[in-house]
Amino acid sequence: MARADEVVFLRINGWVGTFGPLDRLVEWLVSDYLVTAVLGLGLLALWFAGADGGTRLRYQLGVLTALAGMALANWMVFIGNGLFFRPRPFVDLDVSLLFYQPTDSSMPSNSAAAFFALAAAVWGFNRRAGTAMLAVAAIHAILRVYAGVHYPSDIIVGALIGVAGAFAAYRLRGLLGPVPVMAIKAARILCLA
Amino acid sequence: MPVLKSFSIDYYILVTVAAFGVLQIAASLGGLRGLLIFGSAVVARLLGFGLALAAVIWFFGTEDRNISDHLGGLSSNEEALAFFMGALTAWLLTVVVTSVTNARTYRGSPSPRFGLQALQDSTYLRAVAQNISYWSREWRAQTKSYFSE
């Protein structure tokens, strides 16, 4: 299994340098900032974008759920990192690196967990936006392999953790009852929701 | 006294400009005309997309941004804080600018229970002023029914 992981990693990472301008674009896309900002701004847009009061309330509850899902996924990754450490690919293999050399565990991918949690939670209340966000999260995850900082299994496990975080957040929202709706109603007084 | 990293400031500017643009797009999608700088939804979306794209190109085109937080990049907490501050700044800029530019156009008096919905026919400052006036008078009588309905 680990051998297959390395073979797939080397195959994908082996394409680095084939087309220089693409690598430059990948450096932007795999950075810690671009996809984070894009997904964060996507949530900001969803907060305001509902065409009527009912839709807006559903979107806003979904945005809060997505943030909770991301927090839960990060917490699960934090726990996982305390139990298991996997060296990054560039430690053991001859890698073409398009990213700085992180020192934390390669497995699971923290960014995949966070982005898939956001995207899966958004998919729960808006299929079109959720699908777009899932596509962005998937492209980012695959490009992290291309850039040489994750094995394929790292991002698969990260994505599963993210989806689990989103699912847990939806269940948690059910347990909280009317509290999130009351918070949004309070924000309406200042026209923030 | 902690010194703000230039990286933090750059990221804050990226988010502020991009969020300002995204708010224009979102306001046009949600029909929140009181938040639009220009009346046309098409212009708002073009402006929003252009601002977001320009901010990204400026941020990534001017310097190498793949930097570890140990070597001048941002930690997760710093990134989250800069994002929040940038989004907040964009929101404040939007409501102040549109409350001035749309003051004569959108003078509706929507229900104080509408929240953002009020911005379909009113500017932000006007709607908030009405809400605060209403709730400061009616909070004793209306709070329970408002939160329970």
CSV table of C-alpha atoms in Angstrom, one decimal:
chain,number,residue,atom,x,y,z
A,1,MET,CA,0.0,0.0,0.0
A,2,ALA,CA,2.8,2.4,1.0
A,3,ARG,CA,4.7,1.4,-2.1
A,4,ALA,CA,1.6,2.1,-4.3
A,5,ASP,CA,1.3,5.5,-2.6
A,6,GLU,CA,4.9,6.3,-3.5
A,7,VAL,CA,4.5,5.2,-7.1
A,8,VAL,CA,1.4,7.4,-7.6
A,9,PHE,CA,3.1,10.3,-5.9
A,10,LEU,CA,6.3,10.0,-8.0
A,11,ARG,CA,4.2,9.7,-11.2
A,12,ILE,CA,2.2,12.9,-10.4
A,13,ASN,CA,5.2,14.9,-9.0
A,14,GLY,CA,7.2,13.7,-12.0
A,15,TRP,CA,5.2,16.1,-14.2
A,16,VAL,CA,6.7,19.2,-12.4
A,17,GLY,CA,8.9,21.1,-14.8
A,18,THR,CA,7.1,19.9,-17.9
A,19,PHE,CA,5.4,23.3,-18.5
A,20,GLY,CA,7.0,26.2,-16.5
A,21,PRO,CA,4.0,28.6,-16.5
A,22,LEU,CA,1.8,25.9,-15.1
A,23,ASP,CA,4.2,25.4,-12.2
A,24,ARG,CA,4.1,29.1,-11.5
A,25,LEU,CA,0.3,28.9,-11.3
A,26,VAL,CA,0.4,25.8,-9.2
A,27,GLU,CA,2.7,27.7,-6.7
A,28,TRP,CA,-0.2,30.2,-6.3
A,29,LEU,CA,-2.9,27.5,-6.0
A,30,VAL,CA,-1.1,25.4,-3.4
A,31,SER,CA,0.0,28.3,-1.2
A,32,ASP,CA,-1.5,28.6,2.2
A,33,TYR,CA,-3.4,31.7,1.2
A,34,LEU,CA,-5.2,31.5,-2.1
A,35,VAL,CA,-7.7,28.7,-1.7
A,36,THR,CA,-8.2,29.7,2.0
A,37,ALA,CA,-9.2,33.2,0.9
A,38,VAL,CA,-11.4,31.9,-2.0
A,39,LEU,CA,-13.4,29.5,0.2
A,40,GLY,CA,-13.6,32.1,3.0
A,41,LEU,CA,-14.9,34.7,0.6
A,42,GLY,CA,-17.3,32.1,-0.8
A,43,LEU,CA,-18.8,31.8,2.7
A,44,LEU,CA,-18.9,35.6,3.0
A,45,ALA,CA,-20.8,35.7,-0.3
A,46,LEU,CA,-23.3,33.0,0.8
A,47,TRP,CA,-24.0,34.9,4.0
A,48,PHE,CA,-25.5,37.7,1.9
A,49,ALA,CA,-26.6,36.0,-1.3
A,50,GLY,CA,-30.0,34.5,-0.4
A,51,ALA,CA,-32.7,35.9,-2.6
A,52,ASP,CA,-35.4,36.0,0.2
A,53,GLY,CA,-35.5,35.8,4.0
A,54,GLY,CA,-36.0,32.0,4.2
A,55,THR,CA,-33.2,31.2,1.8
A,56,ARG,CA,-30.9,33.7,3.5
A,57,LEU,CA,-31.5,32.1,6.9
A,58,ARG,CA,-30.8,28.7,5.5
A,59,TYR,CA,-27.6,29.9,3.9
A,60,GLN,CA,-26.5,31.6,7.1
A,61,LEU,CA,-27.1,28.6,9.2
A,62,GLY,CA,-25.1,26.6,6.7
A,63,VAL,CA,-22.2,29.0,6.9
A,64,LEU,CA,-22.1,28.7,10.6
A,65,THR,CA,-22.3,24.9,10.2
A,66,ALA,CA,-19.4,25.0,7.7
A,67,LEU,CA,-17.2,27.0,10.1
A,68,ALA,CA,-18.0,24.5,12.9
A,69,GLY,CA,-17.3,21.6,10.5
A,70,MET,CA,-13.9,23.1,9.7
A,71,ALA,CA,-13.1,23.6,13.4
A,72,LEU,CA,-14.1,19.9,14.1
A,73,ALA,CA,-12.0,18.7,11.2
A,74,ASN,CA,-9.0,20.7,12.5
A,75,TRP,CA,-9.5,19.3,15.9
A,76,MET,CA,-9.5,15.7,14.5
A,77,VAL,CA,-6.3,16.4,12.6
A,78,PHE,CA,-4.7,17.8,15.7
A,79,ILE,CA,-5.6,14.7,17.6
A,80,GLY,CA,-4.4,12.5,14.7
A,81,ASN,CA,-1.1,14.4,14.6
A,82,GLY,CA,-0.5,13.6,18.3
A,83,LEU,CA,-1.0,9.9,17.6
A,84,PHE,CA,0.7,9.4,14.3
A,85,PHE,CA,3.6,11.1,12.4
A,86,ARG,CA,4.4,10.5,8.8
A,87,PRO,CA,7.4,12.2,7.2
A,88,ARG,CA,6.8,14.4,4.2
A,89,PRO,CA,7.6,12.9,0.8
A,90,PHE,CA,10.7,15.1,0.3
A,91,VAL,CA,12.3,13.6,3.3
A,92,ASP,CA,12.5,10.1,1.8
A,93,LEU,CA,12.2,10.6,-1.9
A,94,ASP,CA,13.8,12.6,-4.7
A,95,VAL,CA,11.1,15.2,-5.1
A,96,SER,CA,10.6,18.3,-7.3
A,97,LEU,CA,9.2,20.7,-4.7
A,98,LEU,CA,7.0,23.7,-5.5
A,99,PHE,CA,6.3,24.6,-1.9
A,100,TYR,CA,8.4,25.3,1.3
A,101,GLN,CA,9.3,22.4,3.4
A,102,PRO,CA,6.7,21.9,6.2
A,103,THR,CA,7.8,20.2,9.4
A,104,ASP,CA,4.5,18.8,10.5
A,105,SER,CA,3.1,15.4,9.7
A,106,SER,CA,2.3,14.6,6.1
A,107,MET,CA,-0.7,12.4,7.1
A,108,PRO,CA,-3.4,13.6,7.2
A,109,SER,CA,-3.4,16.7,5.0
A,110,ASN,CA,-4.6,19.6,7.2
A,111,SER,CA,-5.6,21.8,4.3
A,112,ALA,CA,-7.6,18.9,2.7
A,113,ALA,CA,-9.4,18.3,5.9
A,114,ALA,CA,-10.3,22.0,6.4
A,115,PHE,CA,-11.3,22.7,2.8
A,116,PHE,CA,-13.3,19.5,2.4
A,117,ALA,CA,-15.1,20.2,5.7
A,118,LEU,CA,-16.1,23.7,4.4
A,119,ALA,CA,-17.1,22.4,1.0
A,120,ALA,CA,-19.0,19.4,2.2
A,121,ALA,CA,-21.0,21.5,4.7
A,122,VAL,CA,-21.8,24.1,2.0
A,123,TRP,CA,-22.9,21.2,-0.3
A,124,GLY,CA,-25.4,20.3,2.5
A,125,PHE,CA,-27.4,23.5,1.9
A,126,ASN,CA,-26.4,24.7,-1.6
A,127,ARG,CA,-25.6,22.0,-4.2
A,128,ARG,CA,-24.2,24.4,-6.8
A,129,ALA,CA,-21.9,26.3,-4.5
A,130,GLY,CA,-20.9,23.2,-2.6
A,131,THR,CA,-20.0,21.3,-5.8
A,132,ALA,CA,-17.8,24.3,-6.9
A,133,MET,CA,-16.1,24.4,-3.5
A,134,LEU,CA,-15.6,20.6,-3.5
A,135,ALA,CA,-14.0,21.0,-7.0
A,136,VAL,CA,-11.7,23.7,-5.6
A,137,ALA,CA,-10.8,21.6,-2.6
A,138,ALA,CA,-10.1,18.5,-4.8
A,139,ILE,CA,-7.9,20.5,-7.2
A,140,HIS,CA,-6.0,22.0,-4.3
A,141,ALA,CA,-5.5,18.6,-2.7
A,142,ILE,CA,-4.3,17.0,-6.0
A,143,LEU,CA,-2.0,19.9,-6.6
A,144,ARG,CA,-0.4,19.5,-3.2
A,145,VAL,CA,0.7,16.1,-4.3
A,146,TYR,CA,1.9,17.5,-7.6
A,147,ALA,CA,3.8,20.2,-5.6
A,148,GLY,CA,5.6,17.5,-3.6
A,149,VAL,CA,4.3,18.1,-0.1
A,150,HIS,CA,1.7,15.2,0.3
A,151,TYR,CA,1.3,11.6,-0.6
A,152,PRO,CA,-2.0,10.8,-2.3
A,153,SER,CA,-3.2,8.9,0.8
A,154,ASP,CA,-2.6,12.0,3.0
A,155,ILE,CA,-5.1,14.0,1.0
A,156,ILE,CA,-7.6,11.1,0.9
A,157,VAL,CA,-7.5,10.7,4.6
A,158,GLY,CA,-7.7,14.5,5.1
A,159,ALA,CA,-10.7,14.7,2.8
A,160,LEU,CA,-12.5,12.0,4.7
A,161,ILE,CA,-11.8,13.7,8.0
A,162,GLY,CA,-13.2,16.9,6.5
A,163,VAL,CA,-16.4,15.3,5.3
A,164,ALA,CA,-16.7,13.6,8.7
A,165,GLY,CA,-16.2,17.1,10.4
A,166,ALA,CA,-19.0,18.6,8.2
A,167,PHE,CA,-21.3,15.7,9.0
A,168,ALA,CA,-20.6,16.0,12.7
A,169,ALA,CA,-21.3,19.7,12.5
A,170,TYR,CA,-24.7,19.1,11.0
A,171,ARG,CA,-25.5,16.6,13.8
A,172,LEU,CA,-24.2,19.1,16.4
A,173,ARG,CA,-26.5,21.8,14.9
A,174,GLY,CA,-29.4,19.5,15.5
A,175,LEU,CA,-28.4,19.2,19.1
A,176,LEU,CA,-28.2,23.0,19.6
A,177,GLY,CA,-31.8,23.4,18.7
A,178,PRO,CA,-32.9,27.0,18.2
A,179,VAL,CA,-29.7,28.6,19.5
A,180,PRO,CA,-28.1,29.3,16.0
A,181,VAL,CA,-31.4,30.8,14.7
A,182,MET,CA,-31.6,33.1,17.8
A,183,ALA,CA,-28.0,34.2,17.2
A,184,ILE,CA,-28.9,35.1,13.6
A,185,LYS,CA,-32.0,36.9,14.7
A,186,ALA,CA,-29.9,38.9,17.2
A,187,ALA,CA,-27.6,39.9,14.3
A,188,ARG,CA,-30.6,41.0,12.3
A,189,ILE,CA,-31.1,43.9,14.7
A,190,LEU,CA,-27.9,45.4,13.4
A,191,CYS,CA,-28.7,44.3,9.8
A,192,LEU,CA,-25.7,41.8,9.9
A,193,ALA,CA,-27.8,38.8,9.0
B,1,MET,CA,5.1,45.9,21.5
B,2,PRO,CA,4.5,43.4,18.7
B,3,VAL,CA,5.3,44.7,15.2
B,4,LEU,CA,2.9,43.8,12.3
B,5,LYS,CA,4.5,41.7,9.6
B,6,SER,CA,4.4,43.2,6.2
B,7,PHE,CA,3.1,39.8,5.1
B,8,SER,CA,0.1,40.3,7.4
B,9,ILE,CA,-0.6,43.7,6.0
B,10,ASP,CA,-0.4,42.4,2.4
B,11,TYR,CA,-2.8,39.6,3.2
B,12,TYR,CA,-5.1,42.0,5.0
B,13,ILE,CA,-5.1,44.2,1.9
B,14,LEU,CA,-5.8,41.2,-0.4
B,15,VAL,CA,-8.8,40.2,1.7
B,16,THR,CA,-10.1,43.7,2.1
B,17,VAL,CA,-10.1,44.5,-1.6
B,18,ALA,CA,-11.3,41.0,-2.6
B,19,ALA,CA,-14.0,41.0,0.0
B,20,PHE,CA,-15.2,44.4,-1.1
B,21,GLY,CA,-15.6,43.0,-4.5
B,22,VAL,CA,-17.3,39.8,-3.3
B,23,LEU,CA,-19.8,41.9,-1.2
B,24,GLN,CA,-20.8,43.7,-4.4
B,25,ILE,CA,-21.4,40.4,-6.2
B,26,ALA,CA,-23.3,38.9,-3.2
B,27,ALA,CA,-25.4,42.0,-2.7
B,28,SER,CA,-26.4,41.9,-6.4
B,29,LEU,CA,-27.3,38.2,-6.1
B,30,GLY,CA,-29.3,38.8,-2.9
B,31,GLY,CA,-31.1,41.9,-4.3
B,32,LEU,CA,-29.6,44.1,-1.6
B,33,ARG,CA,-29.7,47.3,-3.7
B,34,GLY,CA,-28.8,49.5,-0.7
B,35,LEU,CA,-25.4,47.8,-0.6
B,36,LEU,CA,-24.6,48.4,-4.3
B,37,ILE,CA,-22.2,51.1,-5.2
B,38,PHE,CA,-23.6,51.3,-8.8
B,39,GLY,CA,-27.3,50.5,-9.4
B,40,SER,CA,-26.7,47.9,-12.0
B,41,ALA,CA,-26.3,44.2,-10.9
B,42,VAL,CA,-24.2,43.5,-14.0
B,43,VAL,CA,-21.8,46.4,-13.1
B,44,ALA,CA,-21.6,45.2,-9.5
B,45,ARG,CA,-20.6,41.7,-10.6
B,46,LEU,CA,-18.1,42.9,-13.1
B,47,LEU,CA,-16.6,45.3,-10.5
B,48,GLY,CA,-16.6,42.6,-7.8
B,49,PHE,CA,-14.9,40.0,-10.0
B,50,GLY,CA,-12.4,42.6,-11.3
B,51,LEU,CA,-11.4,43.7,-7.8
B,52,ALA,CA,-11.0,40.2,-6.5
B,53,LEU,CA,-8.9,39.1,-9.5
B,54,ALA,CA,-6.8,42.3,-9.3
B,55,ALA,CA,-6.2,41.7,-5.6
B,56,VAL,CA,-5.1,38.1,-6.1
B,57,ILE,CA,-2.8,39.0,-9.0
B,58,TRP,CA,-1.2,41.9,-6.9
B,59,PHE,CA,-0.7,39.6,-3.9
B,60,PHE,CA,0.9,36.7,-5.7
B,61,GLY,CA,2.5,38.6,-8.5
B,62,THR,CA,4.6,40.9,-6.4
B,63,GLU,CA,6.4,38.5,-4.1
B,64,ASP,CA,6.9,34.8,-3.4
B,65,ARG,CA,4.1,33.9,-1.0
B,66,ASN,CA,5.1,30.2,-0.4
B,67,ILE,CA,6.8,31.0,2.9
B,68,SER,CA,6.7,29.0,6.1
B,69,ASP,CA,5.3,30.8,9.1
B,70,HIS,CA,8.8,30.3,10.7
B,71,LEU,CA,10.4,32.3,7.9
B,72,GLY,CA,8.0,35.3,7.7
B,73,GLY,CA,4.8,33.7,6.5
B,74,LEU,CA,1.6,33.6,8.5
B,75,SER,CA,0.5,31.0,11.1
B,76,SER,CA,-3.1,29.7,10.9
B,77,ASN,CA,-4.2,32.0,13.7
B,78,GLU,CA,-2.5,35.1,12.1
B,79,GLU,CA,-4.1,34.2,8.7
B,80,ALA,CA,-7.5,33.8,10.3
B,81,LEU,CA,-7.2,37.2,12.2
B,82,ALA,CA,-6.0,39.0,9.0
B,83,PHE,CA,-8.9,37.5,7.1
B,84,PHE,CA,-11.5,38.5,9.7
B,85,MET,CA,-10.1,42.0,9.9
B,86,GLY,CA,-10.0,42.3,6.1
B,87,ALA,CA,-13.6,41.1,5.7
B,88,LEU,CA,-14.7,43.5,8.5
B,89,THR,CA,-12.9,46.4,6.9
B,90,ALA,CA,-14.5,45.6,3.5
B,91,TRP,CA,-18.0,45.4,5.2
B,92,LEU,CA,-17.5,48.8,6.9
B,93,LEU,CA,-16.2,50.4,3.7
B,94,THR,CA,-19.2,49.0,1.8
B,95,VAL,CA,-21.8,50.2,4.3
B,96,VAL,CA,-20.3,53.7,4.7
B,97,VAL,CA,-19.8,54.3,1.0
B,98,THR,CA,-23.2,53.0,0.0
B,99,SER,CA,-25.0,54.7,2.8
B,100,VAL,CA,-23.6,58.0,1.5
B,101,THR,CA,-24.0,57.3,-2.3
B,102,ASN,CA,-27.5,55.8,-2.0
B,103,ALA,CA,-28.8,58.1,0.7
B,104,ARG,CA,-31.2,59.8,-1.8
B,105,THR,CA,-32.1,56.7,-3.8
B,106,TYR,CA,-33.2,54.2,-1.2
B,107,ARG,CA,-35.2,55.8,1.6
B,108,GLY,CA,-37.6,52.9,2.4
B,109,SER,CA,-38.8,52.2,6.0
B,110,PRO,CA,-38.8,48.4,6.2
B,111,SER,CA,-39.8,46.4,9.2
B,112,PRO,CA,-37.2,46.4,12.0
B,113,ARG,CA,-37.4,42.6,12.0
B,114,PHE,CA,-36.1,42.2,8.4
B,115,GLY,CA,-32.4,42.3,9.1
B,116,LEU,CA,-30.4,42.3,5.8
B,117,GLN,CA,-33.6,42.1,3.9
B,118,ALA,CA,-34.2,45.8,4.8
B,119,LEU,CA,-31.3,46.7,2.5
B,120,GLN,CA,-33.4,45.9,-0.6
B,121,ASP,CA,-35.0,49.4,-0.1
B,122,SER,CA,-32.9,51.2,2.4
B,123,THR,CA,-29.2,52.1,3.0
B,124,TYR,CA,-27.4,50.3,5.9
B,125,LEU,CA,-27.1,53.3,8.2
B,126,ARG,CA,-30.7,54.3,7.7
B,127,ALA,CA,-32.0,50.7,8.4
B,128,VAL,CA,-29.8,50.3,11.5
B,129,ALA,CA,-30.9,53.7,12.8
B,130,GLN,CA,-34.5,52.7,12.4
B,131,ASN,CA,-33.9,49.3,14.1
B,132,ILE,CA,-32.1,50.8,17.0
B,133,SER,CA,-34.8,53.4,17.5
B,134,TYR,CA,-37.5,50.6,17.3
B,135,TRP,CA,-35.7,48.2,19.7
B,136,SER,CA,-34.8,50.8,22.2
B,137,ARG,CA,-38.5,51.6,22.5
B,138,GLU,CA,-40.0,48.1,22.1
B,139,TRP,CA,-37.5,45.7,23.6
B,140,ARG,CA,-39.6,44.9,26.7
B,141,ALA,CA,-42.7,44.1,24.7
B,142,GLN,CA,-41.2,42.6,21.6
B,143,THR,CA,-38.1,40.6,22.5
B,144,LYS,CA,-39.9,37.4,23.6
B,145,SER,CA,-42.1,37.2,20.5
B,146,TYR,CA,-39.3,38.2,18.2
B,147,PHE,CA,-37.0,35.4,19.3
B,148,SER,CA,-39.7,32.8,19.7
B,149,GLU,CA,-41.6,33.3,16.4
